[in-house]
Amino acid sequence: MTKFAIVGCGHIAKKHAEAIEKAEGTELIAVCDMVPESMEYYTEKYGVAAYTDLAELLKVEELDVVNICTPSGYHAPLAIQIANAKKHVVVEKPIALTLEDTDAIIKACKENDVKLSVVHPNRFRPAIMELRKALDGDLVGKLSHANATVRWNRNQEYYDQAPWRGTKSLDGGVLMNQAIHNLDLLLWTMGEVEEVYSMAATRLRNIEAEDVSTGVVRFKNGSLGVIEAATTIYPSNYEESLSIFGETGTIKIGGKTANYIQHWDVKEMDEAQVTDIMESVKADPFGKPGHQCIIEDMVEAIKEDREPIVTGEDGKRALSLVLALYESADTNKPVKL
């Protein structure tokens, strides 16, 4: 049985607790938060121990993995402290808010020989997995371009729930917080980015960071991409999509969240094959919860002594893209990665 603990008992921690409860061979044994009241839900529902001091939690010998669910700006010092205690690390997205902090996390985990996984759970969506299989099978051919879109609503009340939301030092804006999952999918399907040019604005929300961003990218394979992300959409979430265009295929994954195949036209697949894929995804568009997949993969990575599916380097790539888009928007110039 792999023993887990959660640090940071805010909203996202509930997904982690549910994932640990549902995963095979796992047990949540403790939670940690500076505010005792924040842990009451977990102690009552799961009967776990509560700690206000991370150092005390890390003394628990049977503890194997610690999930970091704090505001993003706190990820690095916590991850380093956990790794130095020889515990494996699962960290919510983004891995950190700077590349320096990210490198420090990766270094600490390597030096202490512990596993590091970043929570980018959307890779495990059935539609996305079918898209990846098509790309791996070269069914789309030479890539032309891609479009990544996040058109969501986060109203002022959302940002006012906690003082760290929408700040540059602890949270970031729509790219860092909401769209980074979509950007991870863009990188996972299209490959590494060579150059970006971006514009950003804070139009409707009273926050420090951006609430709308647009950008164009050139990938190292020569293909192009368009990114659009906003939390300003009235009155609620409108869509999240990822469209891939190639010499022999056009595929769009979309919906309010990118869980549905909205278009699938691939030269090497007949109508029956396409129908099978689309019906399969339609029957179960959400599949196994992505957080549960991340948890189960960490358990298997420990058992098999391999890298998790979503590594620290993957988290760094997504963060690097966001930071490059920020730099371009700030300088009004193209930025090379």
Short mmCIF file of C-alpha atoms in Angstrom, two decimals:
data_model
loop_
_atom_site.label_atom_id
_atom_site.label_comp_id
_atom_site.label_asym_id
_atom_site.label_seq_id
_atom_site.Cartn_x
_atom_site.Cartn_y
_atom_site.Cartn_z
CA MET A 1 0.00 0.00 0.00
CA THR A 2 1.44 3.37 -1.06
CA LYS A 3 0.83 6.03 1.59
CA PHE A 4 -0.02 9.59 0.51
CA ALA A 5 -0.33 12.96 2.23
CA ILE A 6 -1.68 16.27 0.92
CA VAL A 7 -0.13 19.68 1.63
CA GLY A 8 -2.48 22.60 1.13
CA CYS A 9 -6.16 21.91 1.81
CA GLY A 10 -7.88 24.28 -0.57
CA HIS A 11 -10.33 23.48 -3.38
CA ILE A 12 -8.07 21.34 -5.58
CA ALA A 13 -7.02 19.15 -2.65
CA LYS A 14 -10.47 17.53 -2.70
CA LYS A 15 -9.76 16.13 -6.17
CA HIS A 16 -6.50 14.66 -4.90
CA ALA A 17 -8.18 13.08 -1.89
CA GLU A 18 -10.89 11.54 -4.07
CA ALA A 19 -8.28 10.26 -6.52
CA ILE A 20 -6.23 8.66 -3.76
CA GLU A 21 -9.37 7.06 -2.32
CA LYS A 22 -10.38 5.58 -5.71
CA ALA A 23 -6.93 4.49 -6.88
CA GLU A 24 -5.81 0.92 -6.29
CA GLY A 25 -3.14 0.26 -3.69
CA THR A 26 -3.17 3.76 -2.21
CA GLU A 27 -4.10 5.30 1.12
CA LEU A 28 -4.37 8.91 2.27
CA ILE A 29 -2.87 9.03 5.75
CA ALA A 30 -2.40 12.74 6.47
CA VAL A 31 -3.04 16.32 5.44
CA CYS A 32 -1.07 19.47 6.20
CA ASP A 33 -2.14 23.11 6.24
CA MET A 34 -1.22 26.20 8.25
CA VAL A 35 -4.92 26.78 8.93
CA PRO A 36 -6.33 23.99 11.14
CA GLU A 37 -9.92 24.67 10.03
CA SER A 38 -8.98 23.92 6.42
CA MET A 39 -8.16 20.33 7.38
CA GLU A 40 -11.43 19.53 9.16
CA TYR A 41 -13.13 18.23 5.99
CA TYR A 42 -10.32 15.71 5.43
CA THR A 43 -9.97 14.56 9.01
CA GLU A 44 -13.72 14.02 9.28
CA LYS A 45 -14.27 12.41 5.86
CA TYR A 46 -11.11 10.31 5.62
CA GLY A 47 -10.07 9.95 9.26
CA VAL A 48 -6.53 11.13 8.52
CA ALA A 49 -3.96 12.83 10.72
CA ALA A 50 -3.63 16.62 10.53
CA TYR A 51 -0.39 18.60 10.66
CA THR A 52 0.24 22.34 10.69
CA ASP A 53 4.01 21.78 10.36
CA LEU A 54 5.30 20.08 7.21
CA ALA A 55 8.55 19.12 8.93
CA GLU A 56 6.58 17.06 11.45
CA LEU A 57 4.58 15.35 8.70
CA LEU A 58 7.75 14.42 6.86
CA LYS A 59 9.02 12.54 9.93
CA VAL A 60 6.30 9.91 9.38
CA GLU A 61 8.30 6.92 8.17
CA GLU A 62 5.45 5.11 6.42
CA LEU A 63 4.70 8.16 4.24
CA ASP A 64 5.68 7.58 0.59
CA VAL A 65 4.27 10.43 -1.50
CA VAL A 66 3.28 14.03 -0.78
CA ASN A 67 0.86 15.90 -3.05
CA ILE A 68 1.37 19.67 -3.18
CA CYS A 69 -1.92 21.57 -3.56
CA THR A 70 -0.89 25.02 -2.33
CA PRO A 71 -0.91 28.30 -4.30
CA SER A 72 1.60 28.00 -7.14
CA GLY A 73 4.11 30.44 -5.70
CA TYR A 74 4.74 28.09 -2.76
CA HIS A 75 5.41 24.96 -4.82
CA ALA A 76 9.19 25.17 -5.02
CA PRO A 77 10.21 25.43 -1.34
CA LEU A 78 7.69 22.76 -0.38
CA ALA A 79 8.74 20.36 -3.14
CA ILE A 80 12.41 20.77 -2.24
CA GLN A 81 11.71 20.17 1.45
CA ILE A 82 9.67 17.06 0.62
CA ALA A 83 12.33 15.69 -1.74
CA ASN A 84 15.06 16.29 0.84
CA ALA A 85 12.99 14.16 3.23
CA LYS A 86 13.17 11.33 0.66
CA LYS A 87 9.45 11.44 -0.17
CA HIS A 88 8.11 11.31 -3.72
CA VAL A 89 6.42 14.45 -5.05
CA VAL A 90 3.17 15.06 -6.93
CA VAL A 91 2.80 18.79 -7.60
CA GLU A 92 -0.21 20.61 -8.98
CA LYS A 93 0.19 22.70 -12.10
CA PRO A 94 2.09 24.84 -12.79
CA ILE A 95 5.18 23.11 -11.43
CA ALA A 96 6.37 26.55 -10.26
CA LEU A 97 6.21 30.19 -11.39
CA THR A 98 9.86 30.58 -12.47
CA LEU A 99 12.34 28.41 -14.35
CA GLU A 100 14.86 28.84 -11.53
CA ASP A 101 12.40 27.36 -9.04
CA THR A 102 11.51 24.61 -11.48
CA ASP A 103 15.14 23.62 -11.97
CA ALA A 104 15.62 23.59 -8.20
CA ILE A 105 12.67 21.21 -7.78
CA ILE A 106 13.91 18.87 -10.51
CA LYS A 107 17.45 18.93 -9.08
CA ALA A 108 16.28 18.16 -5.53
CA CYS A 109 14.20 15.21 -6.71
CA LYS A 110 17.06 13.79 -8.77
CA GLU A 111 19.63 14.22 -6.00
CA ASN A 112 17.34 12.48 -3.50
CA ASP A 113 16.32 9.76 -5.98
CA VAL A 114 12.59 10.45 -5.63
CA LYS A 115 9.92 10.55 -8.30
CA LEU A 116 8.41 13.85 -9.47
CA SER A 117 5.07 14.10 -11.27
CA VAL A 118 3.29 17.27 -12.37
CA VAL A 119 -0.51 17.30 -12.48
CA HIS A 120 -1.45 17.71 -16.14
CA PRO A 121 -4.37 15.25 -16.06
CA ASN A 122 -5.98 16.21 -19.37
CA ARG A 123 -3.57 13.94 -21.24
CA PHE A 124 -5.63 11.02 -19.97
CA ARG A 125 -8.93 12.14 -21.52
CA PRO A 126 -10.20 9.50 -23.99
CA ALA A 127 -10.45 11.99 -26.89
CA ILE A 128 -6.93 13.29 -26.29
CA MET A 129 -5.55 9.77 -26.10
CA GLU A 130 -7.16 8.94 -29.45
CA LEU A 131 -5.65 12.10 -30.93
CA ARG A 132 -2.23 11.14 -29.62
CA LYS A 133 -2.54 7.64 -31.09
CA ALA A 134 -3.38 9.13 -34.48
CA LEU A 135 -0.32 11.38 -34.32
CA ASP A 136 1.96 8.57 -33.11
CA GLY A 137 0.71 6.45 -36.03
CA ASP A 138 1.55 9.27 -38.47
CA LEU A 139 -2.08 9.29 -39.64
CA VAL A 140 -2.22 13.09 -39.79
CA GLY A 141 0.95 13.35 -41.86
CA LYS A 142 3.18 16.41 -42.02
CA LEU A 143 1.82 18.95 -39.55
CA SER A 144 0.64 22.30 -40.85
CA HIS A 145 -0.60 24.10 -37.75
CA ALA A 146 -2.61 23.85 -34.55
CA ASN A 147 -5.07 25.96 -32.60
CA ALA A 148 -5.36 25.92 -28.79
CA THR A 149 -8.32 27.78 -27.32
CA VAL A 150 -9.59 28.33 -23.78
CA ARG A 151 -12.68 30.55 -23.63
CA TRP A 152 -13.81 30.38 -20.04
CA ASN A 153 -15.43 32.50 -17.37
CA ARG A 154 -13.82 33.30 -14.03
CA ASN A 155 -15.81 36.16 -12.56
CA GLN A 156 -14.60 38.70 -10.04
CA GLU A 157 -16.07 36.67 -7.19
CA TYR A 158 -13.76 33.79 -8.15
CA TYR A 159 -10.68 36.00 -7.85
CA ASP A 160 -11.95 37.60 -4.63
CA GLN A 161 -12.23 34.23 -2.87
CA ALA A 162 -8.55 34.34 -1.90
CA PRO A 163 -6.04 37.22 -1.88
CA TRP A 164 -3.43 35.23 -3.85
CA ARG A 165 -5.67 34.62 -6.88
CA GLY A 166 -4.74 36.64 -9.93
CA THR A 167 -1.43 37.80 -8.42
CA LYS A 168 1.80 37.46 -10.36
CA SER A 169 3.80 36.22 -7.38
CA LEU A 170 1.53 33.38 -6.28
CA ASP A 171 -0.91 32.56 -9.09
CA GLY A 172 -0.56 34.16 -12.51
CA GLY A 173 -3.31 34.89 -15.00
CA VAL A 174 -5.30 32.90 -17.52
CA LEU A 175 -2.22 31.40 -19.20
CA MET A 176 -0.54 30.23 -16.02
CA ASN A 177 -3.64 29.09 -14.16
CA GLN A 178 -6.39 28.00 -16.58
CA ALA A 179 -4.80 27.55 -20.03
CA ILE A 180 -1.61 25.78 -18.98
CA HIS A 181 -3.37 22.40 -19.23
CA ASN A 182 -4.34 23.17 -22.82
CA LEU A 183 -0.80 24.37 -23.55
CA ASP A 184 0.57 21.12 -22.17
CA LEU A 185 -1.65 19.26 -24.63
CA LEU A 186 -0.45 21.52 -27.44
CA LEU A 187 3.17 20.69 -26.63
CA TRP A 188 2.40 17.00 -26.11
CA THR A 189 0.84 16.74 -29.57
CA MET A 190 2.87 19.23 -31.62
CA GLY A 191 6.32 19.05 -30.07
CA GLU A 192 8.62 21.73 -28.69
CA VAL A 193 8.25 25.42 -29.47
CA GLU A 194 10.96 27.49 -31.15
CA GLU A 195 9.50 31.03 -31.07
CA VAL A 196 6.43 32.91 -29.83
CA TYR A 197 4.80 36.28 -30.24
CA SER A 198 2.01 37.29 -27.89
CA MET A 199 -0.28 40.05 -26.69
CA ALA A 200 -2.06 40.09 -23.32
CA ALA A 201 -4.40 42.38 -21.43
CA THR A 202 -6.32 42.73 -18.19
CA ARG A 203 -9.68 43.82 -19.54
CA LEU A 204 -12.55 42.87 -17.24
CA ARG A 205 -11.21 41.50 -13.96
CA ASN A 206 -9.68 43.51 -11.15
CA ILE A 207 -6.50 41.43 -10.90
CA GLU A 208 -2.77 41.98 -11.33
CA ALA A 209 -2.26 39.33 -14.03
CA GLU A 210 -3.85 38.98 -17.48
CA ASP A 211 -7.43 37.86 -18.05
CA VAL A 212 -7.07 37.55 -21.85
CA SER A 213 -4.13 36.50 -24.03
CA THR A 214 -3.51 35.75 -27.69
CA GLY A 215 -0.35 34.41 -29.28
CA VAL A 216 1.25 32.70 -32.24
CA VAL A 217 3.98 30.08 -32.06
CA ARG A 218 6.44 28.39 -34.36
CA PHE A 219 7.27 24.81 -33.43
CA LYS A 220 10.69 23.28 -33.94
CA ASN A 221 9.22 20.98 -36.60
CA GLY A 222 8.29 24.07 -38.66
CA SER A 223 4.55 23.98 -38.01
CA LEU A 224 2.68 26.98 -36.59
CA GLY A 225 0.18 27.45 -33.79
CA VAL A 226 -2.38 29.93 -32.52
CA ILE A 227 -3.20 30.33 -28.82
CA GLU A 228 -6.23 32.14 -27.42
CA ALA A 229 -7.07 32.13 -23.72
CA ALA A 230 -9.50 34.19 -21.66
CA THR A 231 -11.42 34.15 -18.40
CA THR A 232 -13.61 37.02 -19.60
CA ILE A 233 -16.24 35.01 -21.48
CA TYR A 234 -19.83 36.00 -20.65
CA PRO A 235 -21.68 34.50 -18.87
CA SER A 236 -19.98 31.12 -18.29
CA ASN A 237 -17.43 28.72 -19.78
CA TYR A 238 -17.90 28.57 -23.55
CA GLU A 239 -15.26 26.21 -24.91
CA GLU A 240 -11.87 24.59 -24.64
CA SER A 241 -10.51 23.10 -27.83
CA LEU A 242 -7.43 21.73 -29.52
CA SER A 243 -7.38 21.53 -33.31
CA ILE A 244 -4.63 19.77 -35.28
CA PHE A 245 -4.20 20.24 -39.02
CA GLY A 246 -1.94 17.99 -41.08
CA GLU A 247 -1.30 16.91 -44.66
CA THR A 248 -3.57 13.87 -44.32
CA GLY A 249 -5.78 14.69 -41.36
CA THR A 250 -7.86 17.30 -39.56
CA ILE A 251 -8.89 16.68 -35.96
CA LYS A 252 -10.65 18.92 -33.44
CA ILE A 253 -11.18 18.03 -29.79
CA GLY A 254 -13.57 20.43 -28.06
CA GLY A 255 -16.59 21.15 -25.89
CA LYS A 256 -16.81 23.32 -22.78
CA THR A 257 -13.80 21.28 -21.79
CA ALA A 258 -11.78 19.45 -24.42
CA ASN A 259 -13.44 16.07 -23.92
CA TYR A 260 -15.29 15.53 -27.19
CA ILE A 261 -14.29 14.76 -30.76
CA GLN A 262 -15.92 17.54 -32.79
CA HIS A 263 -14.23 16.74 -36.10
CA TRP A 264 -12.19 13.75 -37.27
CA ASP A 265 -11.21 13.45 -40.92
CA VAL A 266 -8.16 11.24 -41.53
CA LYS A 267 -7.18 9.96 -44.97
CA GLU A 268 -6.12 6.46 -43.87
CA MET A 269 -9.29 5.78 -41.85
CA ASP A 270 -12.58 4.72 -43.36
CA GLU A 271 -15.98 5.88 -42.15
CA ALA A 272 -16.50 2.83 -39.95
CA GLN A 273 -13.19 3.34 -38.14
CA VAL A 274 -13.95 7.01 -37.51
CA THR A 275 -17.44 6.16 -36.26
CA ASP A 276 -16.01 3.59 -33.84
CA ILE A 277 -13.60 6.14 -32.36
CA MET A 278 -16.20 8.88 -32.10
CA GLU A 279 -18.83 6.59 -30.56
CA SER A 280 -16.33 5.19 -28.08
CA VAL A 281 -15.40 8.67 -26.87
CA LYS A 282 -19.02 9.84 -26.88
CA ALA A 283 -19.98 6.91 -24.63
CA ASP A 284 -17.35 7.85 -22.03
CA PRO A 285 -15.94 11.34 -22.77
CA PHE A 286 -14.38 11.84 -19.34
CA GLY A 287 -12.97 8.36 -18.76
CA LYS A 288 -11.11 7.66 -15.56
CA PRO A 289 -10.50 10.94 -13.67
CA GLY A 290 -7.17 12.44 -14.69
CA HIS A 291 -6.04 12.99 -11.11
CA GLN A 292 -6.63 9.31 -10.42
CA CYS A 293 -4.53 8.43 -13.46
CA ILE A 294 -1.72 10.64 -12.15
CA ILE A 295 -1.89 8.98 -8.71
CA GLU A 296 -1.95 5.43 -10.12
CA ASP A 297 0.91 6.24 -12.47
CA MET A 298 3.01 7.51 -9.56
CA VAL A 299 2.42 4.23 -7.72
CA GLU A 300 3.49 2.23 -10.78
CA ALA A 301 6.50 4.50 -11.37
CA ILE A 302 7.70 3.80 -7.83
CA LYS A 303 7.17 0.04 -8.21
CA GLU A 304 8.85 -0.11 -11.62
CA ASP A 305 11.51 2.49 -10.78
CA ARG A 306 10.72 4.57 -13.87
CA GLU A 307 9.83 8.15 -14.63
CA PRO A 308 6.15 9.12 -14.22
CA ILE A 309 4.22 9.78 -17.43
CA VAL A 310 4.10 13.53 -16.71
CA THR A 311 7.60 14.46 -15.57
CA GLY A 312 9.15 17.54 -14.07
CA GLU A 313 10.65 18.29 -17.48
CA ASP A 314 7.14 18.19 -18.98
CA GLY A 315 6.02 20.68 -16.37
CA LYS A 316 9.02 22.85 -17.20
CA ARG A 317 8.16 22.85 -20.92
CA ALA A 318 4.62 24.08 -20.26
CA LEU A 319 5.90 26.74 -17.87
CA SER A 320 8.59 27.84 -20.36
CA LEU A 321 5.92 28.41 -23.00
CA VAL A 322 3.80 30.50 -20.63
CA LEU A 323 6.80 32.58 -19.54
CA ALA A 324 7.84 33.15 -23.14
CA LEU A 325 4.33 34.34 -23.98
CA TYR A 326 4.46 36.68 -20.98
CA GLU A 327 7.86 38.05 -22.01
CA SER A 328 6.67 38.64 -25.56
CA ALA A 329 3.56 40.46 -24.36
CA ASP A 330 5.65 42.62 -22.01
CA THR A 331 8.28 43.53 -24.62
CA ASN A 332 6.05 43.51 -27.72
CA LYS A 333 8.69 41.40 -29.45
CA PRO A 334 9.02 37.79 -30.62
CA VAL A 335 10.75 35.54 -28.07
CA LYS A 336 12.82 32.47 -28.86
CA LEU A 337 12.77 29.56 -26.45
#
